[in-house]
Tab-separated table of C-alpha atoms in Angstrom:
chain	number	residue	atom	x	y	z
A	1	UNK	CA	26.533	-29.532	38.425
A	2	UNK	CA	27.962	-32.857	37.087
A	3	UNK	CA	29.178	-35.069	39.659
A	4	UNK	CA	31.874	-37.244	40.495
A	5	UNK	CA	33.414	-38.516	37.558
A	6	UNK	CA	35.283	-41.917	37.364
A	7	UNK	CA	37.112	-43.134	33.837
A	8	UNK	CA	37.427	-45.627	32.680
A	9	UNK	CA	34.118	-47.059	33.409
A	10	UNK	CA	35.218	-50.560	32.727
A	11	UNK	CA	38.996	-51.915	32.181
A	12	UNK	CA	40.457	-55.096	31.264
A	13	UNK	CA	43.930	-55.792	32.080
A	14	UNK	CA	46.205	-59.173	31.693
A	15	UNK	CA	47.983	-60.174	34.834
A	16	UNK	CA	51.609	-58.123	35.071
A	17	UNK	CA	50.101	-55.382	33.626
A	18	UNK	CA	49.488	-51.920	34.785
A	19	UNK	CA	45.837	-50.710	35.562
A	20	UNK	CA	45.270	-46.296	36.101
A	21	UNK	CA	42.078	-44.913	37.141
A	22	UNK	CA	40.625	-41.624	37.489
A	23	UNK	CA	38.833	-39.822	39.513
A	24	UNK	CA	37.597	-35.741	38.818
A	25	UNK	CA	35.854	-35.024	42.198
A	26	UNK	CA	32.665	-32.915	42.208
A	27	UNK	CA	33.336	-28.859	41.754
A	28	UNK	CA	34.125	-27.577	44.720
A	29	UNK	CA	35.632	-30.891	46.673
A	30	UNK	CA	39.111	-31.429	47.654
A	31	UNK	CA	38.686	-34.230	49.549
A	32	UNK	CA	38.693	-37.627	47.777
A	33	UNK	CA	38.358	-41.428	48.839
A	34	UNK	CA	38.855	-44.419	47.413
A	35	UNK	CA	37.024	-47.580	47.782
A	36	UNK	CA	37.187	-51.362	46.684
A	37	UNK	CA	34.335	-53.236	46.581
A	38	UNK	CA	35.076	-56.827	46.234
A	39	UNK	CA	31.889	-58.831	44.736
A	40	UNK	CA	28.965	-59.580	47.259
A	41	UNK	CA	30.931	-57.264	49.569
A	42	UNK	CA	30.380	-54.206	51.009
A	43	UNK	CA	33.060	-51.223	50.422
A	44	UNK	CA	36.297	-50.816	51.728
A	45	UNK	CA	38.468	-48.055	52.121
A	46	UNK	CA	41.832	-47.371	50.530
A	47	UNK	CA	42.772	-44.183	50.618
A	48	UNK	CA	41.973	-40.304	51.475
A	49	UNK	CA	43.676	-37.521	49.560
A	50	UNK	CA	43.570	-33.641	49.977
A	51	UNK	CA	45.294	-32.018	46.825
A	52	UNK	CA	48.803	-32.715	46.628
A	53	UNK	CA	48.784	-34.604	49.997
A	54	UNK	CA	48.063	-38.207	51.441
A	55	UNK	CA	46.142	-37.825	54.558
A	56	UNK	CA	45.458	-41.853	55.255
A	57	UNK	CA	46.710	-44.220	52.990
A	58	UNK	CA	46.078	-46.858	55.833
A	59	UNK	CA	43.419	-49.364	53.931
A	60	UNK	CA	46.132	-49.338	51.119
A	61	UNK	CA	48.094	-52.799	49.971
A	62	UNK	CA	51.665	-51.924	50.820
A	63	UNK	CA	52.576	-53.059	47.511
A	64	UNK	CA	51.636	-52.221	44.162
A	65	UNK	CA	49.394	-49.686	45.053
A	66	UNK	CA	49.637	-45.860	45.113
A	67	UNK	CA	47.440	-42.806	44.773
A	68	UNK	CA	47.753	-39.340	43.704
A	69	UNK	CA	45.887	-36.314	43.929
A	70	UNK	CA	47.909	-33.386	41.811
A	71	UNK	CA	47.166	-29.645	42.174
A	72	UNK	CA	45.561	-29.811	38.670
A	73	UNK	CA	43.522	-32.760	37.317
A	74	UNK	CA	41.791	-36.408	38.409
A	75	UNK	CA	43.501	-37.995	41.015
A	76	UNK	CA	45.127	-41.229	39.866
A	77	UNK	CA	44.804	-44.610	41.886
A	78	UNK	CA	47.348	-46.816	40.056
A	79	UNK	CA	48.121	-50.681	40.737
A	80	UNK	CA	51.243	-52.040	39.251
A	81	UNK	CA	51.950	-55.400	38.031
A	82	UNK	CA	48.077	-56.475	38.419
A	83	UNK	CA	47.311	-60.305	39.620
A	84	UNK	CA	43.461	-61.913	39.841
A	85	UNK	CA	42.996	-60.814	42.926
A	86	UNK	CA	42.710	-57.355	42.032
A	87	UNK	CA	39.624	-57.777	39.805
A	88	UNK	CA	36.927	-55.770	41.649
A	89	UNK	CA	34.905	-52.034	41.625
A	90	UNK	CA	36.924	-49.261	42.529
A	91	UNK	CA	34.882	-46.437	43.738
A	92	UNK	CA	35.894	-42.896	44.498
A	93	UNK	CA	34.063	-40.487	46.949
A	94	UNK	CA	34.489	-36.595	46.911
A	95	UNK	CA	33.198	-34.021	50.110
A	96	UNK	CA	33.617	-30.185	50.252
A	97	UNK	CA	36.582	-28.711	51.593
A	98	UNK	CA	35.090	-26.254	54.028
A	99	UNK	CA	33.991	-28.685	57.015
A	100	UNK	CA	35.320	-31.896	58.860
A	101	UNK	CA	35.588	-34.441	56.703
A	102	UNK	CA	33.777	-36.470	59.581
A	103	UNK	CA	30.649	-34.779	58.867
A	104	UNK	CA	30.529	-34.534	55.614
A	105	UNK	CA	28.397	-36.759	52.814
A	106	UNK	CA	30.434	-38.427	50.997
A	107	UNK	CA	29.547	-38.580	47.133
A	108	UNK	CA	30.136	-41.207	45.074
A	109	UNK	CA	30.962	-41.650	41.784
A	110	UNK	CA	29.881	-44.693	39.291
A	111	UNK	CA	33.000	-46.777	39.920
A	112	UNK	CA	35.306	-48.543	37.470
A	113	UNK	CA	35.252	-52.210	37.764
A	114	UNK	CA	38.417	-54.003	36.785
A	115	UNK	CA	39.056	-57.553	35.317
A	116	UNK	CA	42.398	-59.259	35.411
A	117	UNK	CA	42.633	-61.910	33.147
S	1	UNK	CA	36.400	-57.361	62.238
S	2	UNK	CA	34.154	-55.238	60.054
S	3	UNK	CA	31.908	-52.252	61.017
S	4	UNK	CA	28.209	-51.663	59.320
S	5	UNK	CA	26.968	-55.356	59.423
S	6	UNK	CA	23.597	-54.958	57.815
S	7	UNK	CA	20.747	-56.873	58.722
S	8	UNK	CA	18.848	-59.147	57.427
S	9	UNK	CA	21.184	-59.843	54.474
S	10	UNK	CA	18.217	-60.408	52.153
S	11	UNK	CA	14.922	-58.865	52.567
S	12	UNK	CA	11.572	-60.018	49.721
S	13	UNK	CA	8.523	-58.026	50.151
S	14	UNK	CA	5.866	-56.490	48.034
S	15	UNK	CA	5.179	-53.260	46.561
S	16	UNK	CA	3.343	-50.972	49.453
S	17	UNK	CA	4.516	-52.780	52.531
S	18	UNK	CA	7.111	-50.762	54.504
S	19	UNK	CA	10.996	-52.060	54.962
S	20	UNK	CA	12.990	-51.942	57.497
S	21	UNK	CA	16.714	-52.861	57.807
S	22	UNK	CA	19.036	-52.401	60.606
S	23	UNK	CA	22.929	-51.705	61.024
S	24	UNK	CA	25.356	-52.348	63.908
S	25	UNK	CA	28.627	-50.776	64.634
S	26	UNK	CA	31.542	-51.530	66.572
S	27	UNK	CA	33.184	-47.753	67.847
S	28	UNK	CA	31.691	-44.667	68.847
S	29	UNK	CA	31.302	-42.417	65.131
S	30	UNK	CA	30.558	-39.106	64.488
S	31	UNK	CA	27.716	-39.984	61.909
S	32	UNK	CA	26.020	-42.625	59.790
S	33	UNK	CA	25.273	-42.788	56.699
S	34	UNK	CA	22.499	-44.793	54.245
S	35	UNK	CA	23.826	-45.496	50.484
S	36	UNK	CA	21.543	-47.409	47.977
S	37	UNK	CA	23.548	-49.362	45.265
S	38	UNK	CA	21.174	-50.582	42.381
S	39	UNK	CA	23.082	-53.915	40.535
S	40	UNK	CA	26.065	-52.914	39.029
S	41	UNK	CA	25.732	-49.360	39.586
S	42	UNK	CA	27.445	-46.625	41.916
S	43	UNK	CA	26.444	-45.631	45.235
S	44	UNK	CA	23.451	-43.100	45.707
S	45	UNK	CA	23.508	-41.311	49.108
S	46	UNK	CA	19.989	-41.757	50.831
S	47	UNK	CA	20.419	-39.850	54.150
S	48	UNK	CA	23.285	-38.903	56.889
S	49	UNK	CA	22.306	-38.913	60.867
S	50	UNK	CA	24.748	-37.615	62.403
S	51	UNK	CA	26.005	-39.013	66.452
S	52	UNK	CA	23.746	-36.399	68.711
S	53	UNK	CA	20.252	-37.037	66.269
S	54	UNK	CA	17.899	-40.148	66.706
S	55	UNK	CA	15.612	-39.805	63.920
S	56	UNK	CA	16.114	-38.507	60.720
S	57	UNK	CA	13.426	-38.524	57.721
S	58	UNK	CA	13.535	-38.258	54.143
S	59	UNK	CA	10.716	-38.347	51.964
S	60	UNK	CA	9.871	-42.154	52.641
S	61	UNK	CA	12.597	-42.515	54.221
S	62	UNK	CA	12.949	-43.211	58.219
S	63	UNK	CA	16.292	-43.530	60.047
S	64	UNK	CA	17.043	-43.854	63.315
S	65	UNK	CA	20.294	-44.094	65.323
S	66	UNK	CA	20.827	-45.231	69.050
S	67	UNK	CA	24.172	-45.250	70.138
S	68	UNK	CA	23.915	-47.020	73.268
S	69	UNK	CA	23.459	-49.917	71.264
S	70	UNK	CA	25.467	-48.827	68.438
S	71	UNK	CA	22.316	-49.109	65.828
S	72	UNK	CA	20.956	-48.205	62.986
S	73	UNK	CA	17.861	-48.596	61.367
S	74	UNK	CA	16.256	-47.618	57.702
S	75	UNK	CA	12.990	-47.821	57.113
S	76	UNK	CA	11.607	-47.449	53.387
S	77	UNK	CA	7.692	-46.936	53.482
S	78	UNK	CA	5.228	-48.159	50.966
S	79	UNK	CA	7.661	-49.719	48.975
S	80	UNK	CA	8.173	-49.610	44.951
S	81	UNK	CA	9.632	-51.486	42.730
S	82	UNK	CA	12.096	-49.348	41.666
S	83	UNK	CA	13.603	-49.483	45.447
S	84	UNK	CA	15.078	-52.721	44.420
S	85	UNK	CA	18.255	-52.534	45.274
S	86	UNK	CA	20.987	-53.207	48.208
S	87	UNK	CA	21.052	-50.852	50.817
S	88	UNK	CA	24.668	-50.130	52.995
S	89	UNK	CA	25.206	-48.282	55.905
S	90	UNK	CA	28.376	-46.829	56.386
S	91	UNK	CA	29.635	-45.842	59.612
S	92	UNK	CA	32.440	-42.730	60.057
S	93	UNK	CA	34.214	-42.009	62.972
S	94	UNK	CA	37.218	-40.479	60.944
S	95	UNK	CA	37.977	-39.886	57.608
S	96	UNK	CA	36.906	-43.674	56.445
S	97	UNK	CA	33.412	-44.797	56.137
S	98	UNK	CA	33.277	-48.100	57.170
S	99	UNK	CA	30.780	-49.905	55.179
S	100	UNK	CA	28.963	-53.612	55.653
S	101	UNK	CA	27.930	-56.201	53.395
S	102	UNK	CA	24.592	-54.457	52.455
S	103	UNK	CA	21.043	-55.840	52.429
S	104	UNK	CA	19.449	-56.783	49.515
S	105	UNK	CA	16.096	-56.035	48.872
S	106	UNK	CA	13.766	-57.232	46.440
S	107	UNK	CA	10.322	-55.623	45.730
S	108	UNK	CA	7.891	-57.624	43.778
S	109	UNK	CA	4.992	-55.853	42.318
């Protein structure tokens, strides 16, 4: 039962470029979260996605930033035009569909941490 | 202003004496949750008390939750070496966990 599953691991980017992560939630989630964690900090939410739908987007930078969750495959968080700032872990979460999303665990997967040169 | 601030930020102790750190929260939740984060690593889920419990155990593991005070509390017992890590809570009261800084623990053999 392989669980959540975050690619890449590790990603370089210059500054202006475009950075894509993945995220393949655990079998049988259809909830998923994303996190930044900037360094020394704790997490921070971004987004939550059911499939094919934003639910709260609210921790989300207006700009540059969006988030997908398709009916088949990852979801996608995707930051456009990358500056310094951005350099940090990005951390996904999946929980089951079947009860609140309040009450569920959260599971984590390994993150990808992203450098902006 | 941030929910979850952990507390102490750094905790040093040696193998076999017990840990405890504490959390504090800002709005009512509907649960709490304990993560471990080794250096570099993911998160690893330790244990979820949810708004109506007070205690909750887990192997060596102790939480407790009072929500009068909006607290938290994890207790590791006879430490190991290999619990060397930083330790979050993460309040929810919606679909967001709200996480603090962490504490970082160090166990010295």
């Amino acid at each position: 039962n392989a669980g959540v599953m975050q690619n890449p691991r590790h990603l370089v980017r210059r500054r202006g470029q475009e950075a894509r992560l993945r995220c393949s939630p655990m079998k049988g989630h259809s909830h998923v979260y994303w996190y930044r964690q900037l360094p020394e900090e704790g997490l921070k939410f971004m987004v939550y996605l059911q499939k094919e739908n934003i639910i709260d987007e609210s921790g989300m930078p207006k700009e540059r930033f969006s988030a997908e969750f398709p009916k088949e495959g990852p979801s996608i968080l995707r930051i456009q035009q990358v500056v310094r700032g951005d350099s940090a872990a990005y951390f996904c979460a999946s929980s089951p569909l079947d009860t609140l999303p309040s009450y569920n665990e959260q599971f984590f997967g390994p993150g990808t941490r992203l450098t902006v040169l | 202003s941030q929910q979850g601030e952990e507390d102490p930020q750094a905790l040093s102790i040696q193998e076999g004496e017990n840990a405890t750190m504490n959390c504090s929260y800002k709005t009512s939740i509907n649960n709490l949750q304990w993560y471990r984060q080794n250096s570099g690593r993911g998160l690893v889920h330790l244990i979820l008390i949810r708004s109506n419990e007070r205690e909750k155990h887990s192997g060596r593991l102790r939480v407790t939750l009072d929500t009068s005070k909006k607290s938290s509390s994890l207790l590791i017992t006879a430490s190991r070496a290999a619990d060397t890590a930083s330790y979050f809570c993460a309040s929810n009261s919606g679909y967001a966990l709200n996480f603090g800084k962490g504490t970082s623990l160090l166990v010295t053999p």
